[in-house]
Amino acid sequence: MTDCQVLSYGEDFKSKTQAVAQEIKDSIKQLELAKIGIEFKMCQQAITKEEITDLREITQELRKLYRDYKVEPILGNDI
């Protein structure tokens, strides 16, 4: 493999990693919006424990992925 091929592979990997990181960021933003929706729903009617548990589990998974990809935080320390 030549130096150019290695650089090309490295840039491709970096690009793919950034794309995955962006998807994770977008998912976290969607979870934040879902959280707002759930808070609103809680004001309107009772929310089930399953809905809260599901949201927590998804959020924990995304946080783990977010840390694994070592991307910069977009929502501060509250993610």
mmCIF file of N, CA and C in Angstrom:
data_model
loop_
_atom_site.group_PDB
_atom_site.id
_atom_site.type_symbol
_atom_site.label_atom_id
_atom_site.label_comp_id
_atom_site.label_asym_id
_atom_site.label_seq_id
_atom_site.Cartn_x
_atom_site.Cartn_y
_atom_site.Cartn_z
ATOM 1 N N MET A 1 0.836 -1.173 0.000
ATOM 2 C CA MET A 1 0.000 0.000 0.000
ATOM 3 C C MET A 1 0.887 1.244 0.000
ATOM 4 N N THR A 2 0.580 2.172 -0.851
ATOM 5 C CA THR A 2 1.378 3.399 -0.896
ATOM 6 C C THR A 2 0.882 4.378 0.154
ATOM 7 N N ASP A 3 1.670 5.421 0.368
ATOM 8 C CA ASP A 3 1.278 6.453 1.331
ATOM 9 C C ASP A 3 -0.054 7.089 0.944
ATOM 10 N N CYS A 4 -0.288 7.279 -0.339
ATOM 11 C CA CYS A 4 -1.532 7.885 -0.806
ATOM 12 C C CYS A 4 -2.732 7.008 -0.469
ATOM 13 N N GLN A 5 -2.571 5.703 -0.612
ATOM 14 C CA GLN A 5 -3.680 4.803 -0.299
ATOM 15 C C GLN A 5 -3.984 4.810 1.188
ATOM 16 N N VAL A 6 -2.955 4.855 2.002
ATOM 17 C CA VAL A 6 -3.145 4.895 3.449
ATOM 18 C C VAL A 6 -3.862 6.186 3.828
ATOM 19 N N LEU A 7 -3.425 7.308 3.270
ATOM 20 C CA LEU A 7 -4.054 8.588 3.551
ATOM 21 C C LEU A 7 -5.507 8.567 3.102
ATOM 22 N N SER A 8 -5.735 8.012 1.929
ATOM 23 C CA SER A 8 -7.099 7.927 1.407
ATOM 24 C C SER A 8 -7.963 7.079 2.328
ATOM 25 N N TYR A 9 -7.452 5.958 2.763
ATOM 26 C CA TYR A 9 -8.205 5.098 3.671
ATOM 27 C C TYR A 9 -8.475 5.828 4.978
ATOM 28 N N GLY A 10 -7.462 6.529 5.487
ATOM 29 C CA GLY A 10 -7.610 7.271 6.730
ATOM 30 C C GLY A 10 -8.674 8.346 6.614
ATOM 31 N N GLU A 11 -8.676 9.063 5.513
ATOM 32 C CA GLU A 11 -9.675 10.111 5.309
ATOM 33 C C GLU A 11 -11.070 9.502 5.178
ATOM 34 N N ASP A 12 -11.175 8.364 4.505
ATOM 35 C CA ASP A 12 -12.462 7.694 4.350
ATOM 36 C C ASP A 12 -12.987 7.253 5.718
ATOM 37 N N PHE A 13 -12.113 6.683 6.539
ATOM 38 C CA PHE A 13 -12.498 6.260 7.881
ATOM 39 C C PHE A 13 -12.942 7.457 8.706
ATOM 40 N N LYS A 14 -12.181 8.526 8.614
ATOM 41 C CA LYS A 14 -12.519 9.739 9.357
ATOM 42 C C LYS A 14 -13.884 10.269 8.914
ATOM 43 N N SER A 15 -14.120 10.261 7.629
ATOM 44 C CA SER A 15 -15.396 10.729 7.087
ATOM 45 C C SER A 15 -16.552 9.869 7.584
ATOM 46 N N LYS A 16 -16.363 8.551 7.549
ATOM 47 C CA LYS A 16 -17.413 7.645 8.017
ATOM 48 C C LYS A 16 -17.645 7.810 9.515
ATOM 49 N N THR A 17 -16.578 7.968 10.277
ATOM 50 C CA THR A 17 -16.703 8.167 11.716
ATOM 51 C C THR A 17 -17.455 9.457 12.010
ATOM 52 N N GLN A 18 -17.135 10.504 11.271
ATOM 53 C CA GLN A 18 -17.837 11.771 11.466
ATOM 54 C C GLN A 18 -19.310 11.646 11.094
ATOM 55 N N ALA A 19 -19.607 10.865 10.070
ATOM 56 C CA ALA A 19 -21.002 10.664 9.666
ATOM 57 C C ALA A 19 -21.773 9.933 10.767
ATOM 58 N N VAL A 20 -21.148 8.915 11.341
ATOM 59 C CA VAL A 20 -21.796 8.176 12.433
ATOM 60 C C VAL A 20 -21.964 9.091 13.644
ATOM 61 N N ALA A 21 -20.943 9.864 13.940
ATOM 62 C CA ALA A 21 -21.023 10.799 15.068
ATOM 63 C C ALA A 21 -22.159 11.799 14.853
ATOM 64 N N GLN A 22 -22.327 12.272 13.627
ATOM 65 C CA GLN A 22 -23.405 13.215 13.330
ATOM 66 C C GLN A 22 -24.767 12.544 13.516
ATOM 67 N N GLU A 23 -24.878 11.289 13.115
ATOM 68 C CA GLU A 23 -26.132 10.557 13.315
ATOM 69 C C GLU A 23 -26.442 10.441 14.804
ATOM 70 N N ILE A 24 -25.409 10.183 15.595
ATOM 71 C CA ILE A 24 -25.602 10.081 17.044
ATOM 72 C C ILE A 24 -26.038 11.434 17.598
ATOM 73 N N LYS A 25 -25.377 12.502 17.160
ATOM 74 C CA LYS A 25 -25.759 13.853 17.608
ATOM 75 C C LYS A 25 -27.211 14.132 17.256
ATOM 76 N N ASP A 26 -27.604 13.797 16.035
ATOM 77 C CA ASP A 26 -28.985 14.020 15.600
ATOM 78 C C ASP A 26 -29.960 13.208 16.446
ATOM 79 N N SER A 27 -29.578 11.991 16.774
ATOM 80 C CA SER A 27 -30.434 11.141 17.607
ATOM 81 C C SER A 27 -30.582 11.720 19.008
ATOM 82 N N ILE A 28 -29.493 12.249 19.539
ATOM 83 C CA ILE A 28 -29.553 12.867 20.863
ATOM 84 C C ILE A 28 -30.467 14.089 20.825
ATOM 85 N N LYS A 29 -30.375 14.873 19.756
ATOM 86 C CA LYS A 29 -31.276 16.023 19.620
ATOM 87 C C LYS A 29 -32.723 15.556 19.588
ATOM 88 N N GLN A 30 -32.985 14.470 18.853
ATOM 89 C CA GLN A 30 -34.344 13.940 18.781
ATOM 90 C C GLN A 30 -34.823 13.461 20.157
ATOM 91 N N LEU A 31 -33.904 12.872 20.926
ATOM 92 C CA LEU A 31 -34.269 12.438 22.277
ATOM 93 C C LEU A 31 -34.595 13.631 23.162
ATOM 94 N N GLU A 32 -33.844 14.705 22.996
ATOM 95 C CA GLU A 32 -34.136 15.911 23.759
ATOM 96 C C GLU A 32 -35.532 16.422 23.413
ATOM 97 N N LEU A 33 -35.876 16.392 22.133
ATOM 98 C CA LEU A 33 -37.217 16.806 21.714
ATOM 99 C C LEU A 33 -38.270 15.846 22.269
ATOM 100 N N ALA A 34 -37.959 14.559 22.273
ATOM 101 C CA ALA A 34 -38.884 13.570 22.831
ATOM 102 C C ALA A 34 -39.085 13.820 24.321
ATOM 103 N N LYS A 35 -37.999 14.176 25.000
ATOM 104 C CA LYS A 35 -38.076 14.468 26.432
ATOM 105 C C LYS A 35 -39.014 15.647 26.676
ATOM 106 N N ILE A 36 -38.900 16.671 25.855
ATOM 107 C CA ILE A 36 -39.787 17.831 25.972
ATOM 108 C C ILE A 36 -41.233 17.395 25.739
ATOM 109 N N GLY A 37 -41.435 16.553 24.712
ATOM 110 C CA GLY A 37 -42.769 16.048 24.427
ATOM 111 C C GLY A 37 -43.342 15.244 25.572
ATOM 112 N N ILE A 38 -42.493 14.420 26.194
ATOM 113 C CA ILE A 38 -42.940 13.607 27.327
ATOM 114 C C ILE A 38 -43.270 14.499 28.513
ATOM 115 N N GLU A 39 -42.457 15.518 28.752
ATOM 116 C CA GLU A 39 -42.747 16.433 29.847
ATOM 117 C C GLU A 39 -44.086 17.121 29.619
ATOM 118 N N PHE A 40 -44.352 17.504 28.370
ATOM 119 C CA PHE A 40 -45.631 18.112 28.035
ATOM 120 C C PHE A 40 -46.758 17.110 28.259
ATOM 121 N N LYS A 41 -46.532 15.886 27.819
ATOM 122 C CA LYS A 41 -47.542 14.833 27.973
ATOM 123 C C LYS A 41 -47.819 14.589 29.450
ATOM 124 N N MET A 42 -46.766 14.645 30.260
ATOM 125 C CA MET A 42 -46.940 14.438 31.697
ATOM 126 C C MET A 42 -47.853 15.508 32.286
ATOM 127 N N CYS A 43 -47.777 16.707 31.749
ATOM 128 C CA CYS A 43 -48.647 17.780 32.214
ATOM 129 C C CYS A 43 -50.087 17.523 31.789
ATOM 130 N N GLN A 44 -50.267 16.863 30.655
ATOM 131 C CA GLN A 44 -51.596 16.644 30.093
ATOM 132 C C GLN A 44 -52.265 15.380 30.624
ATOM 133 N N GLN A 45 -51.466 14.345 30.839
ATOM 134 C CA GLN A 45 -52.032 13.057 31.275
ATOM 135 C C GLN A 45 -50.942 12.212 31.894
ATOM 136 N N ALA A 46 -51.327 11.100 32.439
ATOM 137 C CA ALA A 46 -50.350 10.206 33.065
ATOM 138 C C ALA A 46 -49.469 9.568 31.999
ATOM 139 N N ILE A 47 -48.207 9.413 32.322
ATOM 140 C CA ILE A 47 -47.269 8.753 31.413
ATOM 141 C C ILE A 47 -46.912 7.400 32.019
ATOM 142 N N THR A 48 -46.716 6.421 31.182
ATOM 143 C CA THR A 48 -46.432 5.086 31.701
ATOM 144 C C THR A 48 -44.963 4.955 32.091
ATOM 145 N N LYS A 49 -44.713 4.074 33.029
ATOM 146 C CA LYS A 49 -43.340 3.812 33.455
ATOM 147 C C LYS A 49 -42.529 3.223 32.308
ATOM 148 N N GLU A 50 -43.204 2.451 31.440
ATOM 149 C CA GLU A 50 -42.512 1.846 30.303
ATOM 150 C C GLU A 50 -41.958 2.919 29.361
ATOM 151 N N GLU A 51 -42.714 3.983 29.143
ATOM 152 C CA GLU A 51 -42.255 5.061 28.267
ATOM 153 C C GLU A 51 -41.017 5.729 28.845
ATOM 154 N N ILE A 52 -41.023 5.958 30.143
ATOM 155 C CA ILE A 52 -39.868 6.582 30.793
ATOM 156 C C ILE A 52 -38.664 5.647 30.718
ATOM 157 N N THR A 53 -38.871 4.371 31.000
ATOM 158 C CA THR A 53 -37.790 3.379 30.960
ATOM 159 C C THR A 53 -37.216 3.266 29.555
ATOM 160 N N ASP A 54 -38.086 3.212 28.545
ATOM 161 C CA ASP A 54 -37.616 3.127 27.162
ATOM 162 C C ASP A 54 -36.742 4.314 26.803
ATOM 163 N N LEU A 55 -37.178 5.498 27.159
ATOM 164 C CA LEU A 55 -36.411 6.703 26.842
ATOM 165 C C LEU A 55 -35.062 6.689 27.552
ATOM 166 N N ARG A 56 -35.040 6.279 28.804
ATOM 167 C CA ARG A 56 -33.778 6.207 29.556
ATOM 168 C C ARG A 56 -32.806 5.210 28.916
ATOM 169 N N GLU A 57 -33.321 4.046 28.535
ATOM 170 C CA GLU A 57 -32.459 3.015 27.933
ATOM 171 C C GLU A 57 -31.881 3.490 26.605
ATOM 172 N N ILE A 58 -32.700 4.111 25.794
ATOM 173 C CA ILE A 58 -32.226 4.627 24.505
ATOM 174 C C ILE A 58 -31.177 5.711 24.734
ATOM 175 N N THR A 59 -31.452 6.595 25.670
ATOM 176 C CA THR A 59 -30.513 7.679 25.967
ATOM 177 C C THR A 59 -29.176 7.118 26.450
ATOM 178 N N GLN A 60 -29.203 6.120 27.313
ATOM 179 C CA GLN A 60 -27.966 5.513 27.811
ATOM 180 C C GLN A 60 -27.170 4.877 26.676
ATOM 181 N N GLU A 61 -27.855 4.178 25.773
ATOM 182 C CA GLU A 61 -27.180 3.558 24.630
ATOM 183 C C GLU A 61 -26.515 4.615 23.761
ATOM 184 N N LEU A 62 -27.233 5.704 23.482
ATOM 185 C CA LEU A 62 -26.678 6.760 22.643
ATOM 186 C C LEU A 62 -25.497 7.449 23.334
ATOM 187 N N ARG A 63 -25.600 7.645 24.629
ATOM 188 C CA ARG A 63 -24.475 8.245 25.365
ATOM 189 C C ARG A 63 -23.237 7.368 25.246
ATOM 190 N N LYS A 64 -23.431 6.045 25.363
ATOM 191 C CA LYS A 64 -22.307 5.116 25.239
ATOM 192 C C LYS A 64 -21.693 5.219 23.840
ATOM 193 N N LEU A 65 -22.527 5.203 22.806
ATOM 194 C CA LEU A 65 -22.026 5.342 21.438
ATOM 195 C C LEU A 65 -21.315 6.669 21.257
ATOM 196 N N TYR A 66 -21.883 7.697 21.806
ATOM 197 C CA TYR A 66 -21.312 9.046 21.713
ATOM 198 C C TYR A 66 -19.904 9.064 22.310
ATOM 199 N N ARG A 67 -19.759 8.453 23.495
ATOM 200 C CA ARG A 67 -18.434 8.388 24.131
ATOM 201 C C ARG A 67 -17.474 7.513 23.320
ATOM 202 N N ASP A 68 -17.983 6.408 22.764
ATOM 203 C CA ASP A 68 -17.143 5.503 21.985
ATOM 204 C C ASP A 68 -16.544 6.203 20.767
ATOM 205 N N TYR A 69 -17.320 7.089 20.156
ATOM 206 C CA TYR A 69 -16.825 7.806 18.988
ATOM 207 C C TYR A 69 -16.045 9.054 19.359
ATOM 208 N N LYS A 70 -16.039 9.391 20.642
ATOM 209 C CA LYS A 70 -15.261 10.518 21.171
ATOM 210 C C LYS A 70 -15.490 11.800 20.379
ATOM 211 N N VAL A 71 -16.759 12.112 20.170
ATOM 212 C CA VAL A 71 -17.090 13.355 19.491
ATOM 213 C C VAL A 71 -17.298 14.438 20.534
ATOM 214 N N GLU A 72 -17.205 15.674 20.104
ATOM 215 C CA GLU A 72 -17.370 16.792 21.019
ATOM 216 C C GLU A 72 -18.829 16.889 21.465
ATOM 217 N N PRO A 73 -19.059 17.185 22.742
ATOM 218 C CA PRO A 73 -20.436 17.329 23.220
ATOM 219 C C PRO A 73 -21.155 18.475 22.507
ATOM 220 N N ILE A 74 -22.432 18.262 22.223
ATOM 221 C CA ILE A 74 -23.205 19.318 21.572
ATOM 222 C C ILE A 74 -24.257 19.894 22.505
ATOM 223 N N LEU A 75 -24.549 19.184 23.566
ATOM 224 C CA LEU A 75 -25.580 19.651 24.485
ATOM 225 C C LEU A 75 -25.017 19.926 25.873
ATOM 226 N N GLY A 76 -23.734 20.064 25.977
ATOM 227 C CA GLY A 76 -23.125 20.327 27.272
ATOM 228 C C GLY A 76 -23.010 19.058 28.097
ATOM 229 N N ASN A 77 -22.970 19.243 29.397
ATOM 230 C CA ASN A 77 -22.767 18.113 30.299
ATOM 231 C C ASN A 77 -24.021 17.318 30.581
ATOM 232 N N ASP A 78 -25.176 17.782 30.091
ATOM 233 C CA ASP A 78 -26.407 17.091 30.424
ATOM 234 C C ASP A 78 -26.751 15.956 29.484
ATOM 235 N N ILE A 79 -25.828 15.538 28.591
ATOM 236 C CA ILE A 79 -26.124 14.390 27.748
ATOM 237 C C ILE A 79 -25.708 13.120 28.429
#
